[in-house]
PDB file of C-alpha atoms in Angstrom:
ATOM      1  CA  MET A1473      10.042 -21.620 -13.512  1.00 52.00           C
ATOM      2  CA  SER A1474      11.845 -19.238 -15.867  1.00 50.00           C
ATOM      3  CA  THR A1475      15.369 -17.950 -15.280  1.00 47.00           C
ATOM      4  CA  GLY A1476      13.985 -14.485 -14.486  1.00 50.00           C
ATOM      5  CA  GLU A1477      11.522 -15.890 -11.963  1.00 54.00           C
ATOM      6  CA  ARG A1478      14.266 -17.914 -10.265  1.00 61.00           C
ATOM      7  CA  LEU A1479      16.429 -14.784 -10.106  1.00 50.00           C
ATOM      8  CA  SER A1480      13.605 -12.702  -8.589  1.00 56.00           C
ATOM      9  CA  ASP A1481      12.939 -15.357  -5.974  1.00 60.00           C
ATOM     10  CA  ALA A1482      16.631 -15.630  -5.118  1.00 60.00           C
ATOM     11  CA  LEU A1483      17.052 -11.855  -4.783  1.00 59.00           C
ATOM     12  CA  TYR A1484      14.050 -11.480  -2.497  1.00 69.00           C
ATOM     13  CA  GLY A1485      15.240 -14.433  -0.459  1.00 71.00           C
ATOM     14  CA  LEU A1486      18.659 -12.811  -0.122  1.00 68.00           C
ATOM     15  CA  GLY A1487      17.019  -9.581   1.033  1.00 70.00           C
ATOM     16  CA  TRP A1488      14.969 -11.273   3.731  1.00 68.00           C
ATOM     17  CA  SER A1489      17.871 -13.389   4.928  1.00 73.00           C
ATOM     18  CA  SER A1490      20.659 -10.770   4.770  1.00 82.00           C
ATOM     19  CA  VAL A1491      19.238  -7.260   5.130  1.00 82.00           C
ATOM     20  CA  ARG A1492      17.446  -8.130   8.371  1.00 79.00           C
ATOM     21  CA  LYS A1493      20.848  -8.849   9.952  1.00 83.00           C
ATOM     22  CA  LEU A1494      22.257  -5.407   9.179  1.00 86.00           C
ATOM     23  CA  PRO A1495      22.367  -2.654  11.821  1.00 88.00           C
ATOM     24  CA  GLU A1496      19.532  -0.235  11.125  1.00 87.00           C
ATOM     25  CA  PRO A1497      21.757   2.739  10.124  1.00 90.00           C
ATOM     26  CA  VAL A1498      23.590   0.521   7.644  1.00 91.00           C
ATOM     27  CA  ALA A1499      20.313  -0.709   6.138  1.00 89.00           C
ATOM     28  CA  VAL A1500      19.074   2.877   5.818  1.00 90.00           C
ATOM     29  CA  ARG A1501      22.242   3.939   3.974  1.00 93.00           C
ATOM     30  CA  LEU A1502      22.145   0.859   1.753  1.00 90.00           C
ATOM     31  CA  GLY A1503      18.553   1.569   0.780  1.00 90.00           C
ATOM     32  CA  ARG A1504      19.410   5.134  -0.154  1.00 93.00           C
ATOM     33  CA  VAL A1505      22.378   4.025  -2.280  1.00 93.00           C
ATOM     34  CA  ILE A1506      20.275   1.462  -4.156  1.00 91.00           C
ATOM     35  CA  ALA A1507      17.482   4.012  -4.650  1.00 92.00           C
ATOM     36  CA  ASP A1508      19.842   6.604  -6.102  1.00 94.00           C
ATOM     37  CA  LEU A1509      21.414   4.058  -8.437  1.00 94.00           C
ATOM     38  CA  ALA A1510      17.995   2.960  -9.687  1.00 92.00           C
ATOM     39  CA  TRP A1511      16.928   6.590 -10.109  1.00 95.00           C
ATOM     40  CA  LYS A1512      20.005   7.396 -12.185  1.00 95.00           C
ATOM     41  CA  GLN A1513      19.300   4.452 -14.486  1.00 93.00           C
ATOM     42  CA  ARG A1514      15.998   6.089 -15.535  1.00 91.00           C
ATOM     43  CA  GLY A1515      14.285   2.761 -16.052  1.00 91.00           C
ATOM     44  CA  LYS A1516      10.603   2.298 -16.892  1.00 93.00           C
ATOM     45  CA  GLY A1517       9.561   2.333 -13.249  1.00 92.00           C
ATOM     46  CA  VAL A1518      11.247   5.677 -12.556  1.00 94.00           C
ATOM     47  CA  GLN A1519       9.832   7.188 -15.733  1.00 95.00           C
ATOM     48  CA  ARG A1520       6.341   6.017 -14.822  1.00 95.00           C
ATOM     49  CA  LEU A1521       6.747   7.357 -11.289  1.00 96.00           C
ATOM     50  CA  GLU A1522       7.599  10.792 -12.708  1.00 96.00           C
ATOM     51  CA  ALA A1523       4.668  10.662 -15.128  1.00 96.00           C
ATOM     52  CA  ASN A1524       2.322   9.854 -12.249  1.00 97.00           C
ATOM     53  CA  TYR A1525       3.794  12.643 -10.109  1.00 98.00           C
ATOM     54  CA  ALA A1526       3.191  15.052 -12.990  1.00 97.00           C
ATOM     55  CA  ARG A1527      -0.540  14.512 -12.468  1.00 97.00           C
ATOM     56  CA  VAL A1528      -0.284  14.821  -8.706  1.00 97.00           C
ATOM     57  CA  VAL A1529       1.764  18.040  -8.884  1.00 97.00           C
ATOM     58  CA  PRO A1530       0.413  19.842 -11.969  1.00 94.00           C
ATOM     59  CA  GLY A1531       2.683  22.502 -13.358  1.00 93.00           C
ATOM     60  CA  ALA A1532       5.799  20.968 -11.813  1.00 95.00           C
ATOM     61  CA  THR A1533       8.952  21.668 -13.781  1.00 96.00           C
ATOM     62  CA  PRO A1534      11.102  18.803 -15.095  1.00 95.00           C
ATOM     63  CA  GLU A1535      13.586  19.633 -12.354  1.00 96.00           C
ATOM     64  CA  ARG A1536      10.888  19.391  -9.696  1.00 97.00           C
ATOM     65  CA  LEU A1537       9.641  16.085 -11.092  1.00 96.00           C
ATOM     66  CA  ALA A1538      13.183  14.717 -11.062  1.00 96.00           C
ATOM     67  CA  GLU A1539      13.533  15.748  -7.407  1.00 97.00           C
ATOM     68  CA  LEU A1540      10.226  14.063  -6.606  1.00 97.00           C
ATOM     69  CA  SER A1541      11.108  10.837  -8.389  1.00 97.00           C
ATOM     70  CA  ARG A1542      14.453  10.669  -6.594  1.00 97.00           C
ATOM     71  CA  ALA A1543      12.714  11.193  -3.250  1.00 97.00           C
ATOM     72  CA  GLY A1544      10.068   8.676  -4.320  1.00 97.00           C
ATOM     73  CA  MET A1545      12.663   6.002  -5.038  1.00 96.00           C
ATOM     74  CA  ARG A1546      14.314   6.660  -1.685  1.00 96.00           C
ATOM     75  CA  SER A1547      10.936   6.284   0.013  1.00 97.00           C
ATOM     76  CA  TYR A1548      10.245   3.099  -1.943  1.00 94.00           C
ATOM     77  CA  LEU A1549      13.576   1.557  -0.936  1.00 93.00           C
ATOM     78  CA  ARG A1550      12.968   2.610   2.663  1.00 94.00           C
ATOM     79  CA  TYR A1551       9.797   0.538   2.466  1.00 92.00           C
ATOM     80  CA  TRP A1552      11.750  -2.479   1.230  1.00 89.00           C
ATOM     81  CA  MET A1553      14.569  -2.133   3.729  1.00 91.00           C
ATOM     82  CA  GLU A1554      12.080  -1.827   6.585  1.00 91.00           C
ATOM     83  CA  SER A1555      10.076  -4.771   5.280  1.00 86.00           C
ATOM     84  CA  PHE A1556      13.127  -6.995   4.989  1.00 85.00           C
ATOM     85  CA  ARG A1557      14.047  -6.132   8.586  1.00 88.00           C
ATOM     86  CA  LEU A1558      10.563  -6.015  10.081  1.00 86.00           C
ATOM     87  CA  PRO A1559      10.393  -9.703  11.131  1.00 83.00           C
ATOM     88  CA  ALA A1560      13.512  -9.138  13.261  1.00 85.00           C
ATOM     89  CA  TRP A1561      12.207  -5.986  14.965  1.00 89.00           C
ATOM     90  CA  SER A1562      11.272  -6.217  18.615  1.00 92.00           C
ATOM     91  CA  ARG A1563       7.712  -5.515  19.711  1.00 92.00           C
ATOM     92  CA  GLU A1564       8.988  -2.246  21.191  1.00 95.00           C
ATOM     93  CA  ARG A1565      10.569  -1.202  17.882  1.00 94.00           C
ATOM     94  CA  VAL A1566       7.368  -1.983  15.981  1.00 94.00           C
ATOM     95  CA  SER A1567       5.232  -0.078  18.492  1.00 95.00           C
ATOM     96  CA  ALA A1568       7.550   2.928  18.337  1.00 96.00           C
ATOM     97  CA  GLY A1569       7.755   2.852  14.536  1.00 96.00           C
ATOM     98  CA  PHE A1570       4.317   4.245  13.664  1.00 97.00           C
ATOM     99  CA  ASP A1571       2.366   7.277  14.864  1.00 97.00           C
ATOM    100  CA  PRO A1572      -1.180   7.312  13.406  1.00 97.00           C
ATOM    101  CA  LYS A1573      -3.368  10.387  13.849  1.00 98.00           C
ATOM    102  CA  ASP A1574      -7.109  10.173  14.667  1.00 98.00           C
ATOM    103  CA  LEU A1575      -6.777   6.530  15.640  1.00 98.00           C
ATOM    104  CA  HIS A1576     -10.090   6.810  17.486  1.00 97.00           C
ATOM    105  CA  HIS A1577     -11.935   6.228  14.198  1.00 97.00           C
ATOM    106  CA  LEU A1578     -10.418   2.732  14.129  1.00 97.00           C
ATOM    107  CA  THR A1579     -10.542   1.872  17.840  1.00 97.00           C
ATOM    108  CA  ASP A1580     -14.138   3.098  18.209  1.00 96.00           C
ATOM    109  CA  GLY A1581     -15.158   1.075  15.174  1.00 95.00           C
ATOM    110  CA  LEU A1582     -13.535  -2.078  16.525  1.00 95.00           C
ATOM    111  CA  ALA A1583     -15.094  -1.526  19.940  1.00 96.00           C
ATOM    112  CA  SER A1584     -18.544  -1.259  18.351  1.00 94.00           C
ATOM    113  CA  GLY A1585     -18.264  -4.804  17.037  1.00 94.00           C
ATOM    114  CA  GLN A1586     -19.545  -3.831  13.595  1.00 92.00           C
ATOM    115  CA  GLY A1587     -16.333  -4.689  11.757  1.00 96.00           C
ATOM    116  CA  VAL A1588     -13.927  -2.271  10.073  1.00 98.00           C
ATOM    117  CA  VAL A1589     -12.481  -2.060   6.550  1.00 98.00           C
ATOM    118  CA  LEU A1590      -9.257  -0.051   6.303  1.00 98.00           C
ATOM    119  CA  ALA A1591      -8.501   1.057   2.733  1.00 98.00           C
ATOM    120  CA  LEU A1592      -5.031   2.354   1.886  1.00 98.00           C
ATOM    121  CA  PRO A1593      -3.114   3.557  -1.152  1.00 97.00           C
ATOM    122  CA  HIS A1594       0.423   2.388  -1.964  1.00 96.00           C
ATOM    123  CA  MET A1595       1.987   4.869   0.454  1.00 98.00           C
ATOM    124  CA  ALA A1596       5.009   4.489   2.756  1.00 97.00           C
ATOM    125  CA  ASN A1597       4.958   1.063   4.491  1.00 95.00           C
ATOM    126  CA  TYR A1598       1.555  -0.544   4.925  1.00 92.00           C
ATOM    127  CA  ASP A1599       3.237  -3.724   6.199  1.00 89.00           C
ATOM    128  CA  LEU A1600       4.671  -1.747   9.118  1.00 94.00           C
ATOM    129  CA  ALA A1601       1.238  -0.246   9.765  1.00 96.00           C
ATOM    130  CA  GLY A1602      -0.205  -3.765   9.775  1.00 94.00           C
ATOM    131  CA  ALA A1603       2.467  -5.039  12.153  1.00 93.00           C
ATOM    132  CA  TRP A1604       1.730  -2.071  14.426  1.00 96.00           C
ATOM    133  CA  VAL A1605      -1.973  -2.985  14.484  1.00 96.00           C
ATOM    134  CA  THR A1606      -1.245  -6.585  15.446  1.00 93.00           C
ATOM    135  CA  THR A1607       1.394  -5.531  17.997  1.00 93.00           C
ATOM    136  CA  GLU A1608       0.211  -2.275  19.586  1.00 95.00           C
ATOM    137  CA  LEU A1609      -3.543  -2.833  19.230  1.00 95.00           C
ATOM    138  CA  GLN A1610      -3.218  -6.629  19.553  1.00 94.00           C
ATOM    139  CA  THR A1611      -5.736  -7.000  16.740  1.00 95.00           C
ATOM    140  CA  ARG A1612      -5.357  -9.560  13.982  1.00 93.00           C
ATOM    141  CA  PHE A1613      -6.744  -8.718  10.578  1.00 94.00           C
ATOM    142  CA  THR A1614      -7.351 -10.212   7.157  1.00 95.00           C
ATOM    143  CA  THR A1615      -5.936  -8.948   3.881  1.00 92.00           C
ATOM    144  CA  VAL A1616      -5.426 -10.123   0.303  1.00 89.00           C
ATOM    145  CA  ALA A1617      -2.245 -10.438  -1.737  1.00 78.00           C
ATOM    146  CA  GLU A1618      -1.744 -10.412  -5.483  1.00 70.00           C
ATOM    147  CA  ARG A1619      -0.450 -13.741  -6.751  1.00 57.00           C
ATOM    148  CA  LEU A1620       3.170 -13.227  -7.771  1.00 52.00           C
ATOM    149  CA  LYS A1621       5.339 -15.247 -10.092  1.00 53.00           C
ATOM    150  CA  PRO A1622       7.090 -17.477  -9.309  1.00 56.00           C
ATOM    151  CA  GLU A1623       4.782 -19.164  -6.800  1.00 62.00           C
ATOM    152  CA  THR A1624       7.715 -19.486  -4.400  1.00 62.00           C
ATOM    153  CA  LEU A1625       7.951 -15.683  -4.290  1.00 59.00           C
ATOM    154  CA  TYR A1626       4.228 -15.407  -3.537  1.00 58.00           C
ATOM    155  CA  ASP A1627       4.682 -18.002  -0.798  1.00 67.00           C
ATOM    156  CA  ARG A1628       7.495 -15.897   0.694  1.00 70.00           C
ATOM    157  CA  PHE A1629       5.227 -12.839   0.820  1.00 68.00           C
ATOM    158  CA  VAL A1630       2.391 -14.795   2.407  1.00 71.00           C
ATOM    159  CA  ALA A1631       4.668 -16.375   5.009  1.00 76.00           C
ATOM    160  CA  TYR A1632       6.220 -12.978   5.760  1.00 74.00           C
ATOM    161  CA  ARG A1633       2.873 -11.270   6.327  1.00 78.00           C
ATOM    162  CA  GLU A1634       1.420 -14.186   8.266  1.00 79.00           C
ATOM    163  CA  GLY A1635       4.507 -14.012  10.462  1.00 77.00           C
ATOM    164  CA  LEU A1636       3.515 -10.426  11.281  1.00 78.00           C
ATOM    165  CA  GLY A1637       0.095 -11.589  12.465  1.00 80.00           C
ATOM    166  CA  MET A1638      -1.983 -11.153   9.312  1.00 87.00           C
ATOM    167  CA  GLU A1639      -4.368 -13.585   7.644  1.00 90.00           C
ATOM    168  CA  VAL A1640      -3.541 -13.455   3.921  1.00 87.00           C
ATOM    169  CA  LEU A1641      -5.944 -14.525   1.165  1.00 90.00           C
ATOM    170  CA  PRO A1642      -5.015 -14.807  -2.536  1.00 81.00           C
ATOM    171  CA  HIS A1643      -6.314 -11.973  -4.707  1.00 73.00           C
ATOM    172  CA  SER A1644      -7.365 -14.372  -7.457  1.00 65.00           C
ATOM    173  CA  GLY A1645     -10.264 -16.736  -7.001  1.00 56.00           C
ATOM    174  CA  GLY A1646     -13.839 -16.076  -5.948  1.00 62.00           C
ATOM    175  CA  SER A1647     -13.633 -17.110  -2.299  1.00 77.00           C
ATOM    176  CA  ALA A1648     -11.712 -14.108  -0.934  1.00 88.00           C
ATOM    177  CA  PHE A1649     -14.700 -11.745  -0.865  1.00 91.00           C
ATOM    178  CA  GLY A1650     -16.855 -14.226   1.038  1.00 92.00           C
ATOM    179  CA  THR A1651     -14.140 -14.842   3.604  1.00 94.00           C
ATOM    180  CA  LEU A1652     -13.607 -11.101   4.098  1.00 95.00           C
ATOM    181  CA  ALA A1653     -17.350 -10.599   4.553  1.00 96.00           C
ATOM    182  CA  ARG A1654     -17.475 -13.337   7.206  1.00 96.00           C
ATOM    183  CA  ARG A1655     -14.587 -11.768   9.113  1.00 96.00           C
ATOM    184  CA  LEU A1656     -16.369  -8.419   9.108  1.00 97.00           C
ATOM    185  CA  ARG A1657     -19.708  -9.854  10.196  1.00 97.00           C
ATOM    186  CA  ASP A1658     -17.828 -11.360  13.139  1.00 96.00           C
ATOM    187  CA  GLY A1659     -16.658  -7.860  14.080  1.00 96.00           C
ATOM    188  CA  GLY A1660     -13.175  -8.298  12.601  1.00 96.00           C
ATOM    189  CA  LEU A1661     -10.756  -6.041  10.775  1.00 97.00           C
ATOM    190  CA  VAL A1662      -9.977  -6.140   7.051  1.00 97.00           C
ATOM    191  CA  CYS A1663      -7.145  -4.124   5.474  1.00 96.00           C
ATOM    192  CA  LEU A1664      -7.016  -3.590   1.706  1.00 96.00           C
ATOM    193  CA  VAL A1665      -4.643  -1.664  -0.550  1.00 94.00           C
ATOM    194  CA  ALA A1666      -7.204  -0.001  -2.790  1.00 95.00           C
ATOM    195  CA  ASP A1667      -5.784   2.642  -5.114  1.00 96.00           C
ATOM    196  CA  ARG A1668      -5.198   0.446  -8.180  1.00 91.00           C
ATOM    197  CA  ASP A1669      -7.681  -1.923  -9.764  1.00 88.00           C
ATOM    198  CA  LEU A1670      -6.023  -5.202 -10.724  1.00 65.00           C
ATOM    199  CA  SER A1671      -9.118  -6.758 -12.288  1.00 71.00           C
ATOM    200  CA  ALA A1672      -9.813  -4.080 -14.927  1.00 65.00           C
ATOM    201  CA  SER A1673     -13.429  -4.192 -13.704  1.00 73.00           C
ATOM    202  CA  GLY A1674     -13.266  -1.645 -10.915  1.00 90.00           C
ATOM    203  CA  VAL A1675     -15.074   1.632 -10.373  1.00 96.00           C
ATOM    204  CA  GLU A1676     -14.197   4.692 -12.406  1.00 95.00           C
ATOM    205  CA  VAL A1677     -13.298   7.694 -10.254  1.00 97.00           C
ATOM    206  CA  ASP A1678     -11.996  11.195 -10.729  1.00 98.00           C
ATOM    207  CA  PHE A1679      -8.437  11.226  -9.407  1.00 98.00           C
ATOM    208  CA  PHE A1680      -6.379  14.398  -9.632  1.00 97.00           C
ATOM    209  CA  GLY A1681      -8.627  15.638 -12.423  1.00 96.00           C
ATOM    210  CA  GLU A1682      -8.538  12.539 -14.638  1.00 96.00           C
ATOM    211  CA  ARG A1683     -10.363   9.229 -14.763  1.00 95.00           C
ATOM    212  CA  ALA A1684      -8.904   6.155 -13.087  1.00 95.00           C
ATOM    213  CA  ARG A1685     -10.233   2.812 -11.844  1.00 95.00           C
ATOM    214  CA  MET A1686     -10.176   1.686  -8.237  1.00 96.00           C
ATOM    215  CA  PRO A1687     -11.402  -1.558  -6.659  1.00 95.00           C
ATOM    216  CA  ALA A1688     -15.060  -1.857  -5.733  1.00 95.00           C
ATOM    217  CA  GLY A1689     -14.334  -4.317  -2.918  1.00 94.00           C
ATOM    218  CA  PRO A1690     -14.016  -1.948   0.058  1.00 97.00           C
ATOM    219  CA  ALA A1691     -17.317  -0.205  -0.703  1.00 97.00           C
ATOM    220  CA  LEU A1692     -19.147  -3.459  -1.438  1.00 96.00           C
ATOM    221  CA  LEU A1693     -17.909  -5.065   1.776  1.00 97.00           C
ATOM    222  CA  ALA A1694     -19.073  -2.071   3.823  1.00 97.00           C
ATOM    223  CA  GLN A1695     -22.509  -2.167   2.193  1.00 97.00           C
ATOM    224  CA  GLN A1696     -23.037  -5.900   2.537  1.00 96.00           C
ATOM    225  CA  THR A1697     -21.769  -6.310   6.102  1.00 97.00           C
ATOM    226  CA  GLY A1698     -22.468  -2.971   7.784  1.00 96.00           C
ATOM    227  CA  ALA A1699     -18.759  -2.555   8.494  1.00 97.00           C
ATOM    228  CA  LEU A1700     -17.158   0.845   8.917  1.00 98.00           C
ATOM    229  CA  LEU A1701     -15.085   1.953   5.899  1.00 98.00           C
ATOM    230  CA  LEU A1702     -12.034   4.027   6.856  1.00 98.00           C
ATOM    231  CA  PRO A1703      -9.480   5.497   4.428  1.00 98.00           C
ATOM    232  CA  VAL A1704      -5.908   5.588   5.775  1.00 98.00           C
ATOM    233  CA  THR A1705      -2.909   7.441   4.336  1.00 98.00           C
ATOM    234  CA  LEU A1706       0.729   7.000   5.355  1.00 98.00           C
ATOM    235  CA  TRP A1707       3.925   8.998   4.942  1.00 98.00           C
ATOM    236  CA  TYR A1708       7.489   9.338   6.133  1.00 97.00           C
ATOM    237  CA  ASP A1709       9.185  12.336   7.692  1.00 94.00           C
ATOM    238  CA  ASP A1710      12.856  12.766   8.590  1.00 89.00           C
ATOM    239  CA  SER A1711      12.540  10.541  11.653  1.00 92.00           C
ATOM    240  CA  PRO A1712      12.536   6.722  11.936  1.00 92.00           C
ATOM    241  CA  VAL A1713       8.834   6.915  12.802  1.00 96.00           C
ATOM    242  CA  MET A1714       6.269   6.503  10.017  1.00 98.00           C
ATOM    243  CA  GLN A1715       3.296   8.861  10.173  1.00 98.00           C
ATOM    244  CA  GLY A1716      -0.316   8.095   9.350  1.00 98.00           C
ATOM    245  CA  GLN A1717      -3.812   9.534   9.189  1.00 98.00           C
ATOM    246  CA  VAL A1718      -7.041   7.628   9.788  1.00 98.00           C
ATOM    247  CA  HIS A1719      -9.655   9.588   7.871  1.00 98.00           C
ATOM    248  CA  PRO A1720     -13.330   9.895   8.884  1.00 97.00           C
ATOM    249  CA  PRO A1721     -15.648   7.039   7.864  1.00 98.00           C
ATOM    250  CA  VAL A1722     -16.993   6.832   4.319  1.00 98.00           C
ATOM    251  CA  GLU A1723     -20.756   6.741   4.718  1.00 96.00           C
ATOM    252  CA  VAL A1724     -23.067   4.432   2.771  1.00 96.00           C
ATOM    253  CA  PRO A1725     -25.482   6.620   0.762  1.00 96.00           C
ATOM    254  CA  GLY A1726     -29.061   6.434   1.928  1.00 93.00           C
ATOM    255  CA  SER A1727     -30.480   5.880  -1.540  1.00 94.00           C
ATOM    256  CA  GLY A1728     -29.507   4.537  -4.931  1.00 94.00           C
ATOM    257  CA  THR A1729     -28.704   1.177  -6.454  1.00 95.00           C
ATOM    258  CA  ARG A1730     -25.801  -0.910  -5.178  1.00 95.00           C
ATOM    259  CA  ALA A1731     -23.714   0.203  -8.152  1.00 95.00           C
ATOM    260  CA  GLU A1732     -24.551   3.862  -7.530  1.00 96.00           C
ATOM    261  CA  LYS A1733     -23.683   3.578  -3.841  1.00 97.00           C
ATOM    262  CA  THR A1734     -20.431   1.808  -4.680  1.00 97.00           C
ATOM    263  CA  SER A1735     -19.504   4.565  -7.123  1.00 97.00           C
ATOM    264  CA  VAL A1736     -20.115   7.322  -4.567  1.00 98.00           C
ATOM    265  CA  MET A1737     -18.198   5.521  -1.831  1.00 98.00           C
ATOM    266  CA  THR A1738     -15.235   4.651  -4.041  1.00 98.00           C
ATOM    267  CA  GLN A1739     -15.015   8.266  -5.155  1.00 98.00           C
ATOM    268  CA  ALA A1740     -14.926   9.292  -1.491  1.00 98.00           C
ATOM    269  CA  LEU A1741     -12.031   6.889  -0.965  1.00 98.00           C
ATOM    270  CA  ALA A1742     -10.230   8.337  -3.989  1.00 98.00           C
ATOM    271  CA  ASP A1743     -10.707  11.849  -2.602  1.00 98.00           C
ATOM    272  CA  ALA A1744      -9.213  10.852   0.766  1.00 98.00           C
ATOM    273  CA  PHE A1745      -6.294   9.150  -0.972  1.00 98.00           C
ATOM    274  CA  ALA A1746      -5.731  12.244  -3.103  1.00 98.00           C
ATOM    275  CA  THR A1747      -5.590  14.442  -0.002  1.00 98.00           C
ATOM    276  CA  GLY A1748      -2.881  12.263   1.532  1.00 98.00           C
ATOM    277  CA  ILE A1749      -0.926  11.840  -1.697  1.00 98.00           C
ATOM    278  CA  ALA A1750      -0.998  15.557  -2.518  1.00 97.00           C
ATOM    279  CA  GLY A1751       0.501  16.293   0.891  1.00 97.00           C
ATOM    280  CA  HIS A1752       3.259  13.662   0.529  1.00 98.00           C
ATOM    281  CA  PRO A1753       3.601  12.727  -3.140  1.00 98.00           C
ATOM    282  CA  GLU A1754       7.088  11.258  -2.742  1.00 98.00           C
ATOM    283  CA  ASP A1755       5.687   8.561  -0.442  1.00 98.00           C
ATOM    284  CA  TRP A1756       3.197   7.291  -3.037  1.00 98.00           C
ATOM    285  CA  HIS A1757       4.957   4.319  -4.625  1.00 96.00           C
ATOM    286  CA  MET A1758       2.984   4.035  -7.854  1.00 96.00           C
ATOM    287  CA  LEU A1759       5.502   2.774 -10.404  1.00 93.00           C
ATOM    288  CA  GLN A1760       2.757   1.382 -12.662  1.00 93.00           C
ATOM    289  CA  ARG A1761       0.184   2.875 -15.004  1.00 93.00           C
ATOM    290  CA  LEU A1762      -2.959   3.983 -13.188  1.00 94.00           C
ATOM    291  CA  TRP A1763      -4.998   6.515 -15.159  1.00 95.00           C
ATOM    292  CA  LEU A1764      -7.257   5.258 -17.934  1.00 93.00           C
ATOM    293  CA  ALA A1765      -5.546   7.505 -20.471  1.00 94.00           C
ATOM    294  CA  ASP A1766      -2.316   5.561 -19.879  1.00 93.00           C
ATOM    295  CA  LEU A1767      -3.755   2.060 -20.058  1.00 86.00           C
ATOM    296  CA  ASP A1768      -3.813  -0.194 -23.092  1.00 66.00           C
ATOM    297  CA  PRO A1769      -7.379  -1.550 -23.106  1.00 52.00           C
ATOM    298  CA  ALA A1770      -6.105  -4.831 -24.559  1.00 44.00           C
ATOM    299  CA  LYS A1771      -3.629  -5.362 -21.731  1.00 46.00           C
ATOM    300  CA  GLY A1772      -5.184  -3.725 -18.685  1.00 44.00           C
ATOM    301  CA  PRO A1773      -3.039  -2.338 -15.861  1.00 44.00           C
ATOM    302  CA  SER A1774       0.726  -2.664 -16.217  1.00 49.00           C
TER     303      SER A1774
END
């Protein structure tokens, strides 16, 4: 393990062990202070966040983009502060911490027994949304996680999410898709963050007027298992309660090849994500390159 990897693991460990013990108002203030310091440093992540917001809010002035990136960093650190503290929250605090709209799309789908795929962008706090599902709806679900370096850091993330009631599969390796399909055929719930393709072999979509790649997995799972595919977007307001929207189901086209159907369905997901992101751009935590025009073909996403 490199020195940098050991440092990353130690810092995340400190966050999970220390931040969770802070009173909530103190943690909120700490997150805002750290966010503002990071924003003032103008590192690569902040610069990329602003560049991404420039596509989401076309015509925004440099001053407006700076405001958005500052708000975006505050939202991002709110996510981390909540996540560090989430394992210590009571069931009542978790249940009161999320207010999803049009939840009937999800509950009706689960009641039908056909299985449900929830697809989300990197907005607000999807871990809190997941904890709410396992707590308020008393429904376990399966998800995947990108393998992080060092392995001990990945293990921390897996243990953290499993502690919230999730089944976590590694993103790498060929067995994840088969396991997800089995869960869905059994009438289960699968939740996938699906606005950034990590394999460089995803589906090209139009996203805010430019081409990007998004994962094919959600659409393929829905086609192969008959599961319902539901886009979900999340955002924060000025309250301690995270907001959310469960969008109408993405239908499987009645004709076309599997690739053609996957393309249509993934574009529908991208459109739903774009609607949510356009309404709350500061809560979209995309600090990496996303659009094809920004990617180095030799390196893939970064």
